[in-house]
Coordinates of C-alpha atoms in Angstrom, one line a residue:
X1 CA 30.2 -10.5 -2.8
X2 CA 29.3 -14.0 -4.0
X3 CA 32.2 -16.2 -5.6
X4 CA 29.5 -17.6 -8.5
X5 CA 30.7 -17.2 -12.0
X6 CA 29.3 -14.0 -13.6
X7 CA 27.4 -14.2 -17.1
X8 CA 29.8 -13.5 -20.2
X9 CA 29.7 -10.3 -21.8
X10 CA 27.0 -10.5 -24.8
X11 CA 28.2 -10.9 -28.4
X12 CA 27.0 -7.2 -29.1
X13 CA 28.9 -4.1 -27.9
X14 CA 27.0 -3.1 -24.8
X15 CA 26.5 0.6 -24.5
X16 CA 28.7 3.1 -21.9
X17 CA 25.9 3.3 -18.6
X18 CA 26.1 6.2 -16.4
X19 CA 28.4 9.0 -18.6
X20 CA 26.8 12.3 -18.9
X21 CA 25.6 11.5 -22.7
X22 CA 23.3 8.6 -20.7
X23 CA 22.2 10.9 -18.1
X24 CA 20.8 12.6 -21.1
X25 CA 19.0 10.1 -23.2
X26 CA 19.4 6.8 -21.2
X27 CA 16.8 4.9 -23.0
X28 CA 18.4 3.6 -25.9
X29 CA 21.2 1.7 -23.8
X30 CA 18.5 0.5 -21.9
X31 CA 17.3 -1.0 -24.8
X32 CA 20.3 -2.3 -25.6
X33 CA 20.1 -4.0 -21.9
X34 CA 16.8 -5.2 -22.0
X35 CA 17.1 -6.5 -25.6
X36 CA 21.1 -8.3 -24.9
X37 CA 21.5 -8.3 -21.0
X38 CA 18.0 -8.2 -19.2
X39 CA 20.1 -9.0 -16.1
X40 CA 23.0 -7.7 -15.6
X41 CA 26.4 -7.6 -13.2
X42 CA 26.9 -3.8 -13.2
X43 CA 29.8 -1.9 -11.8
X44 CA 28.0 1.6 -10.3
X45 CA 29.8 5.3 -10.4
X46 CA 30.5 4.6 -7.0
X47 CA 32.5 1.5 -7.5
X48 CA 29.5 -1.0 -5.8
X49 CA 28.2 -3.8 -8.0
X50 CA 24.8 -4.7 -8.5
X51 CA 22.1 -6.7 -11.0
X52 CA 20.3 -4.2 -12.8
X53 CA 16.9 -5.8 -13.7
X54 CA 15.7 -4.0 -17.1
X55 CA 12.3 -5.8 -18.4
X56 CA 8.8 -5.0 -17.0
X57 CA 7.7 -8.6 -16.2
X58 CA 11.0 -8.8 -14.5
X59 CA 11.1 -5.8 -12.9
X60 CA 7.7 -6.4 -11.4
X61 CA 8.3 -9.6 -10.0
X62 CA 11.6 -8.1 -8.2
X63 CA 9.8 -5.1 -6.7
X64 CA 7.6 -7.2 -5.2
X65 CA 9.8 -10.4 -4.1
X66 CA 9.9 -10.7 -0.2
X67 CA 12.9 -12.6 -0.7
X68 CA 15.0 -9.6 -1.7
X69 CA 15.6 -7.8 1.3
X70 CA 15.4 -3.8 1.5
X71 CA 17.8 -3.8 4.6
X72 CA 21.1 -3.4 4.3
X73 CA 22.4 -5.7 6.5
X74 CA 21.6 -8.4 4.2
X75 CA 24.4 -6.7 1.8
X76 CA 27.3 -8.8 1.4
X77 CA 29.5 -5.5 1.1
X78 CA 33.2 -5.7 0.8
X79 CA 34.9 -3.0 2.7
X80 CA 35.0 -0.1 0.0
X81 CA 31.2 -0.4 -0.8
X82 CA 30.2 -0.1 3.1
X83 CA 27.5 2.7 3.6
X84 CA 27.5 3.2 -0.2
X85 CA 23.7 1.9 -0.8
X86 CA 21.8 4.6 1.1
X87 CA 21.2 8.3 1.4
X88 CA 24.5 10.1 2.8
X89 CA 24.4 10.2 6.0
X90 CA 21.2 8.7 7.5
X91 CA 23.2 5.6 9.2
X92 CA 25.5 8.5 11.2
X93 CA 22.2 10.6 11.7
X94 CA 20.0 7.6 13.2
X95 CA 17.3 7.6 10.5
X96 CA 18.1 4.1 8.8
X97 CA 14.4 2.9 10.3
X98 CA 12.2 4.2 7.7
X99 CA 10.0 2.5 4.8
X100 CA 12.8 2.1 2.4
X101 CA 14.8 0.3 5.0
X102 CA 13.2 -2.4 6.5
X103 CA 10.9 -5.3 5.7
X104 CA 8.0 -7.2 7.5
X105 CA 7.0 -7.3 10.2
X106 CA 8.8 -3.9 11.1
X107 CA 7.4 -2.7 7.6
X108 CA 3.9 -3.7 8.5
X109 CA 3.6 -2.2 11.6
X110 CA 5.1 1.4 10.6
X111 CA 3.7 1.2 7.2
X112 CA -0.1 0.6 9.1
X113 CA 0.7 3.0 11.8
X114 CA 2.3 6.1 9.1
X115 CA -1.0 5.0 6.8
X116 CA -3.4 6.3 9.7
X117 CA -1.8 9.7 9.5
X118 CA -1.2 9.8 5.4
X119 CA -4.8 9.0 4.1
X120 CA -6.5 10.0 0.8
X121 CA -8.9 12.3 2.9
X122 CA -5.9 14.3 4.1
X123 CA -4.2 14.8 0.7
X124 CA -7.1 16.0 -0.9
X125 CA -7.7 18.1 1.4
X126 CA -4.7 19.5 0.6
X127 CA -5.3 20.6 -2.8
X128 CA -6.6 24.2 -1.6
X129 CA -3.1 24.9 -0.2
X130 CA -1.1 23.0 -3.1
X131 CA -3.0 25.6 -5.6
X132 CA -2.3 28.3 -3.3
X133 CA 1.7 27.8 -3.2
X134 CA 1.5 27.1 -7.1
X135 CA -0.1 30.3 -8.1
X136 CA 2.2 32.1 -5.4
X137 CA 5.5 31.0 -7.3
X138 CA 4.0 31.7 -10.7
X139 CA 3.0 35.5 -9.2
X140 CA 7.2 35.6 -8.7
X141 CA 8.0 35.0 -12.4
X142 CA 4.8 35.6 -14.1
X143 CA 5.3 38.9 -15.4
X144 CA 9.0 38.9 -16.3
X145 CA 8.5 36.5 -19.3
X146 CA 11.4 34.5 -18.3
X147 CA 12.5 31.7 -15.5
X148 CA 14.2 28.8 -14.7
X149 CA 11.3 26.3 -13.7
X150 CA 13.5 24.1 -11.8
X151 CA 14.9 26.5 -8.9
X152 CA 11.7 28.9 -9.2
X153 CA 8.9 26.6 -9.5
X154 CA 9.4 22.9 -9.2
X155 CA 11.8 22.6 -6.2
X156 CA 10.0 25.1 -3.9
X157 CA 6.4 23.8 -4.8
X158 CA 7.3 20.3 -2.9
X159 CA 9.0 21.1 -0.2
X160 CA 6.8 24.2 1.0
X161 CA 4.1 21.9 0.4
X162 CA 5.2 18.8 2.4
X163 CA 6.2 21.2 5.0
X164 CA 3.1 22.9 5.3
X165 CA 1.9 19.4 5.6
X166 CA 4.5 17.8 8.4
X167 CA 3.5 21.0 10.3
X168 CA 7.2 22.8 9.5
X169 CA 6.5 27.0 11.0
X170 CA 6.8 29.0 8.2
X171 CA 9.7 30.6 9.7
X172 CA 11.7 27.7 9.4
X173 CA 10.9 26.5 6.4
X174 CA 13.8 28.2 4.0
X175 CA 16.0 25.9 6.4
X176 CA 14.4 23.1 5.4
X177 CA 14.6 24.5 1.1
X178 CA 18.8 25.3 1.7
X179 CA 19.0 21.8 3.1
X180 CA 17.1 20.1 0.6
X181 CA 18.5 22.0 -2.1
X182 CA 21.8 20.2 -0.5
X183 CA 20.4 17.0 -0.8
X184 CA 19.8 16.7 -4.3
X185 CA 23.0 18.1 -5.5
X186 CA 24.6 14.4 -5.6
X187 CA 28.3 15.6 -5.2
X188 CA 27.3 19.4 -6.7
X189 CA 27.9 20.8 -3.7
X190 CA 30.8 20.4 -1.2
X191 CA 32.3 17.5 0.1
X192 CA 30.2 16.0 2.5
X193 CA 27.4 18.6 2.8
X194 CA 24.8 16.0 1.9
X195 CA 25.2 14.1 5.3
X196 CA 25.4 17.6 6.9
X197 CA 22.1 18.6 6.1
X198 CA 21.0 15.1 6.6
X199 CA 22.7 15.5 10.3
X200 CA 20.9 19.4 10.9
X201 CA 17.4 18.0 9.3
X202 CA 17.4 14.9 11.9
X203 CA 18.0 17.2 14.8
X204 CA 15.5 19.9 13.8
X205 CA 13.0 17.2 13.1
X206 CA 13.4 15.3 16.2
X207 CA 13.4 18.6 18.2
X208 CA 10.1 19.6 16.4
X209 CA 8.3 15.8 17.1
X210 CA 9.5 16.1 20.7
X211 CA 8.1 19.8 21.3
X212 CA 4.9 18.9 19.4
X213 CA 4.4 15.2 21.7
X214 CA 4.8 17.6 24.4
X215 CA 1.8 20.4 23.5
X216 CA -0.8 17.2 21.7
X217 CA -4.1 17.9 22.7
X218 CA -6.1 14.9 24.0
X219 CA -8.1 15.4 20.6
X220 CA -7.5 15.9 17.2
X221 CA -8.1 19.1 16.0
X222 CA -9.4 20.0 12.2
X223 CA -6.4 20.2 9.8
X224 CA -4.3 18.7 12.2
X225 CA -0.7 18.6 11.0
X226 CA 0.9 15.3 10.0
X227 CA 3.9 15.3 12.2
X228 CA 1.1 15.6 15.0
X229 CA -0.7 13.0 13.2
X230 CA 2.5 10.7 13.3
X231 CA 2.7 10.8 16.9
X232 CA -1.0 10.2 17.7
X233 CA -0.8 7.2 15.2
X234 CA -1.2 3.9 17.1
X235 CA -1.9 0.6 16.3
X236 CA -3.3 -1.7 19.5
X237 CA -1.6 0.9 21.9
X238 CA 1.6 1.2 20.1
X239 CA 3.1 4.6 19.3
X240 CA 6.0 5.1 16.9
X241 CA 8.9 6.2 18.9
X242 CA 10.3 9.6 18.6
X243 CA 13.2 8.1 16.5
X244 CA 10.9 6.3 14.2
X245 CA 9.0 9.7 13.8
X246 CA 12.1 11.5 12.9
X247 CA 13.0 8.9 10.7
X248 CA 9.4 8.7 8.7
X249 CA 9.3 12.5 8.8
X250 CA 12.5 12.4 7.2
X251 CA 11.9 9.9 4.3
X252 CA 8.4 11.5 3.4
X253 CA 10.1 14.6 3.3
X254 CA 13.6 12.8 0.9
X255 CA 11.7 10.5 -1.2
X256 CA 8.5 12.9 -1.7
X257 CA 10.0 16.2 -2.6
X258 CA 12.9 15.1 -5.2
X259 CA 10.5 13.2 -6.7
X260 CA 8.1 15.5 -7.2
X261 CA 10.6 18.2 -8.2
X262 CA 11.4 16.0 -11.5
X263 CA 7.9 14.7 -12.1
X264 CA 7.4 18.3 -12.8
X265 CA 10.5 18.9 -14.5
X266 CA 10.8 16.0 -16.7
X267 CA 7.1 16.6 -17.2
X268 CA 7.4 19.8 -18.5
X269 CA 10.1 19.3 -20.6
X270 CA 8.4 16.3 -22.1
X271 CA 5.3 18.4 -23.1
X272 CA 7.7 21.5 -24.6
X273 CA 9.3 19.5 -26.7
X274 CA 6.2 17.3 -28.0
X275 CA 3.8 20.2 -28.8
X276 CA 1.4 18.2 -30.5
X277 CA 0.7 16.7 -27.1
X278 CA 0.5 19.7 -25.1
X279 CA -1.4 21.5 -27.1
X280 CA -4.4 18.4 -26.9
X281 CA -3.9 19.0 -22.8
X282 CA -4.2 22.9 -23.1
X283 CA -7.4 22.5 -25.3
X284 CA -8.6 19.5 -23.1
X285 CA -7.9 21.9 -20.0
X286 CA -10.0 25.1 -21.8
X287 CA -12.8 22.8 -22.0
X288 CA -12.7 22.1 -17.9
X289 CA -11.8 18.4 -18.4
X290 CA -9.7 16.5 -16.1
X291 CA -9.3 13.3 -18.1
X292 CA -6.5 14.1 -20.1
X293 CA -4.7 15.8 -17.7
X294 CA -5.3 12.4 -15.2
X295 CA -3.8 10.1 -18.2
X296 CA -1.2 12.7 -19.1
X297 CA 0.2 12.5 -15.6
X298 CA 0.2 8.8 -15.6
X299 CA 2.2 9.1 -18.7
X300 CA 4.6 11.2 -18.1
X301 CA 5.5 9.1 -15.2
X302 CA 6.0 6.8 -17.9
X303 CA 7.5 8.2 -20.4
X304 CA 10.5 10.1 -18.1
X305 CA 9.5 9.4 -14.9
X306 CA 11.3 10.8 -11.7
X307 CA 13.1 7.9 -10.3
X308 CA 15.4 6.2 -12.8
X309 CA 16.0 3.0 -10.6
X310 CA 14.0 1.8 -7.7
X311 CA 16.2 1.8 -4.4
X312 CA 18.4 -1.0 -3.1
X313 CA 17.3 -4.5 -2.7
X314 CA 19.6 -7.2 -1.1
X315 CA 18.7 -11.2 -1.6
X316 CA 18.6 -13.2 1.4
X317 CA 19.0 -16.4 -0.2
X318 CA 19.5 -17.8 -3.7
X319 CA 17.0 -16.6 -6.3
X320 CA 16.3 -16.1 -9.7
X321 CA 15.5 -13.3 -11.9
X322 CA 14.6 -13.7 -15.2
X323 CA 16.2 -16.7 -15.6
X324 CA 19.5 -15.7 -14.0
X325 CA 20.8 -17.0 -10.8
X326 CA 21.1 -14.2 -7.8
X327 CA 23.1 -15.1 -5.0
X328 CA 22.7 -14.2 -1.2
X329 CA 23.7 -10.9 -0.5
X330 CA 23.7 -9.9 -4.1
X331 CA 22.2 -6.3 -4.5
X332 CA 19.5 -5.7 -7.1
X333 CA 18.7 -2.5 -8.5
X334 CA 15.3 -2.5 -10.9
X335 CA 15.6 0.1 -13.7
X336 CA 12.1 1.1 -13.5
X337 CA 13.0 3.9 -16.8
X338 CA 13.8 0.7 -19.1
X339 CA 11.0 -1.3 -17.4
X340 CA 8.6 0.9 -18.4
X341 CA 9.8 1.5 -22.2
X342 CA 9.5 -2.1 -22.5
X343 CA 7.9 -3.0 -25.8
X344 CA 6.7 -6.4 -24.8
X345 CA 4.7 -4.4 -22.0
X346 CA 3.5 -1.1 -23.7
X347 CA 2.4 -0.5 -27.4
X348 CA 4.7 2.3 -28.7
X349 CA 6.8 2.3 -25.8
X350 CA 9.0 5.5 -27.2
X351 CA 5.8 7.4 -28.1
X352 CA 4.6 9.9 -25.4
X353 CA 0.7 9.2 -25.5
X354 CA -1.2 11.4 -23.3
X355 CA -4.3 9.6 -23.3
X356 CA -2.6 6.2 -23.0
X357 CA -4.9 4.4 -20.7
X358 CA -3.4 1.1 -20.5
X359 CA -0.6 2.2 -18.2
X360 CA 0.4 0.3 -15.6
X361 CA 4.1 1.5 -15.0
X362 CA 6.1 1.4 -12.0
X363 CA 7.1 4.9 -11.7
X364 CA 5.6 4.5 -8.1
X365 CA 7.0 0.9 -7.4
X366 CA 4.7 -1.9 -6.7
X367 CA 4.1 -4.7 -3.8
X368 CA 4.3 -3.7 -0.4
X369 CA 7.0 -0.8 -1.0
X370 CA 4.7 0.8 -3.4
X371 CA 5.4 4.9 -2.8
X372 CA 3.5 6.1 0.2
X373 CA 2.8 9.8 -1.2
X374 CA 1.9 8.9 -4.5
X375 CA -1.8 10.8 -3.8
X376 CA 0.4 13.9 -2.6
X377 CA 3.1 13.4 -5.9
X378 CA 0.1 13.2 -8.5
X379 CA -2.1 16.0 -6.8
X380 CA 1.0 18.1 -6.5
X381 CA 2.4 17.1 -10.7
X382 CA -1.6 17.9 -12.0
X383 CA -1.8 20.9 -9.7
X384 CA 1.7 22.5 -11.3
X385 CA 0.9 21.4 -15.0
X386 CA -2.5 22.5 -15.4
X387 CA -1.6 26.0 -13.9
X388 CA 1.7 26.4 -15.7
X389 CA 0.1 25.7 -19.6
X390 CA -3.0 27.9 -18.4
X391 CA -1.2 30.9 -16.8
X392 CA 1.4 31.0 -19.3
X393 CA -0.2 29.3 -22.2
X394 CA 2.8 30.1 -24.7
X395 CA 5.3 28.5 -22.5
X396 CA 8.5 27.5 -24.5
X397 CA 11.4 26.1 -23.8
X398 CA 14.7 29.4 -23.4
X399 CA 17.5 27.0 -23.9
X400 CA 18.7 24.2 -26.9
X401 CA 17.6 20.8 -25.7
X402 CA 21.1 19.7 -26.0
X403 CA 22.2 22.4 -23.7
X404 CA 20.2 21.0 -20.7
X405 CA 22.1 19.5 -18.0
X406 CA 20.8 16.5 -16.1
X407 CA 21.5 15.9 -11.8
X408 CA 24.1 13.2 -11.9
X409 CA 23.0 10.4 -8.7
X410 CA 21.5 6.5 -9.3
X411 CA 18.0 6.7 -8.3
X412 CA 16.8 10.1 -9.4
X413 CA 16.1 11.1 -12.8
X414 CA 16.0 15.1 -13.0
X415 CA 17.3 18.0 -14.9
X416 CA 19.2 20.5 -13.0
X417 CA 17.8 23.8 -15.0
X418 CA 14.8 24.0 -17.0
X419 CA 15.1 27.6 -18.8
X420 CA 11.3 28.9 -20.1
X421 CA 10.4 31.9 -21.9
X422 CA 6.5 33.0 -21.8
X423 CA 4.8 36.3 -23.2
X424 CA 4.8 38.6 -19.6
X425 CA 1.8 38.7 -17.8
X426 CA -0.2 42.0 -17.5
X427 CA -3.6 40.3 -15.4
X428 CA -4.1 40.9 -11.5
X429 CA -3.0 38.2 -9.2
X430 CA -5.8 35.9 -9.4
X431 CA -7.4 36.6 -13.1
X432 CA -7.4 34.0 -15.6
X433 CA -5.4 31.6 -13.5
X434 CA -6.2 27.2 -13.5
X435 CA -8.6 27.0 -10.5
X436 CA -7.7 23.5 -9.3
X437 CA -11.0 21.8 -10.3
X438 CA -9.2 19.3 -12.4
X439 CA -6.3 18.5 -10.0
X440 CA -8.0 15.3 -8.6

């Protein structure tokens, strides 16, 4: 922790940050801090402080700064904040050298080498088997004329998905749903089981890269799995090391699925409760178009996006943000939910504009830490949209907004039910359901 002086608290009362009435509706009190305190010394739930960075122009320059550090090391942590910036867990289980941890030239080179095996080719040629598992879960709950979208649709839709695409066998895959489901509980669940399942993913993953390194063929082979992918990756000879592997099998897995769960969540929601909206997608979708639904993704990132705050940064020497002094070690925490409801950015900033096409938010990030599996996030958020308001074109919300409960945690932004109600479905598996052609 730095001994500089801290800025005085602004004239105005500044608003209660991270209660469970901000979980809820956390926009106006970022308004407050973007208006009164665009920079600010904040004291986190779990007793850590950090700058939150609040205004777009700010927030981009930040997320793209070389000279704030995404390694922890560079923290300057006093003793009761040590191993508090990270996912619980991953220091003890070994997978600390992934994307979100490290910068150039380690970035670079795993970031070129993980890029080989992640392309735009292989995601869309996903899209069969995303459509598949999307029309699969809606066969669960289709006819019933009830469900909870979060636990029935929008958590297993991701995680099948990226574990069809690491290469996971199907028979292991509801390991891979209990632990995730642990992972996104944020304190839900018992004491320390986040870092257990952290601990049993690590060892099932490295198992699974070291079994698959050992059967490779000399070849690719068509469809080739992307854990297999991972390990044929090379860049001028050099392989990630199993570790690594584990590690970037890991994060994809972490950072891809939970945010993918909300962008359908929060999505959802967001159209439910502005009907004017939805209906223009569900007429736009009738007709076979796919430019509203391309805009309305990009929106709804926007508007509610999935990740609250963008994860740790650390300065690694004396900087300034927005016209306020950071000192080394400082950490910085860019509140990509108030960045992008910035009115000196956006027209309308608090108006949820599906055909908004002037929409350059950083729901995704931006510079060189920009989300790797953004292609996989979008194709998997227009997949489950489309589908849901065509398969269930009533869809309603079963619950009073105010009853909804959002996941506590810093990063992620997500609701922890999402209760629908629908008129049953009587059709065959198959009739009358959103074919995919719109997903891309």
């Amino acid at each position: 922790m730095s001994d500089q002086p801290r800025p005085a608290t602004p004239p105005a009362p500044a608003p209660d940050l991270f209660t469970w009435e901000f979980a809820a509706d956390p926009y106006p009190a970022y308004a407050w801090l973007r208006e009164h305190a665009p920079v600010r010394w904040t004291r986190l739930p779990s007793g850590v402080e950090a700058w939150l960075v609040t205004r777009y122009d700010d927030a981009r320059q930040a997320l793209a700064d070389q000279r704030l550090s995404k390694n922890p090391a560079h923290h300057d942590e006093p003793a009761h904040a040590k191993g508090k910036t990270g996912i619980p867990g991953e220091r003890k289980a070994e997978l600390m050298t992934h994307l979100l941890n490290i910068d150039p030239p380690d970035h670079t080179r795993l970031r070129r080498l993980v890029s080989k095996a992640f392309t735009p080719r292989r995601v869309a040629g996903f899209a069969p088997r995303v459509q598949e598992l999307t029309d699969r879960l809606i066969d669960d709950f289709a006819r019933r004329g009830s469900a909870d979208l979060i636990h029935e649709f929008a958590f297993p839709l991701p995680i099948y998905a990226i574990c069809d695409l690491l290469g996971v066998p199907g028979e292991d895959q509801d390991d891979f749903r209990d632990w995730a489901g642990m992972m996104i509980r944020h304190g839900g669940g018992p004491r320390g089981g986040v870092a257990r399942s952290v601990k049993k993913m690590r060892g099932y993953l490295a198992e699974l890269i070291h079994r698959k390194r050992e059967t490779l063929p000399a070849t690719p082979t068509p469809g080739e799995d992307l854990l297999s992918a991972l390990i044929r990756a090379s860049d001028h000879g050099e392989h990630l090391t199993e570790n690594e592997a584990a590690a970037m099998a890991f994060i994809l897995l972490f950072a891809g699925f939970e945010t993918t769960v909300n962008l359908i969540g929060n999505g959802t929601y967001a159209l439910l409760t502005h009907p004017g909206q939805r209906r223009l997608l569900q007429e736009s979708l009738a007709r076979g178009e796919s430019e509203l639904l391309a805009t309305g993704v990009e929106e709804l990132l926007r508007y509610d996006g999935p990740v609250e705050l963008a994860t740790w940064r650390f300065a690694t020497e004396a900087l300034s943000i927005g016209g306020q002094d950071i000192a080394p070690g400082d950490p910085v925490l860019v509140v990509l939910a108030a960045a992008d409801r910035d009115p000196r950015r956006f027209a309308g900033p608090d108006v949820l504009d599906l055909a908004r096409t002037d929409n350059q938010h950083l729901g995704y990030g931006h510079g060189i830490h920009y989300c790797l599996g953004a292609p996989l996030a979008r194709l998997e958020g227009r997949t489950a949209l489309a589908t849901l308001l065509t398969r269930l074109p009533d869809l309603r919300l079963g619950a009073d907004p105010a009853e909804l409960r959002w996941r506590g945690g810093l990063i992620m932004r997500g609701l922890r039910t999402l209760p629908v109600e629908f008129t049953p479905a009587r059709d065959e598996p198959g009739d009358g359901k959103y074919d995919g052609s719109s997903t891309m």
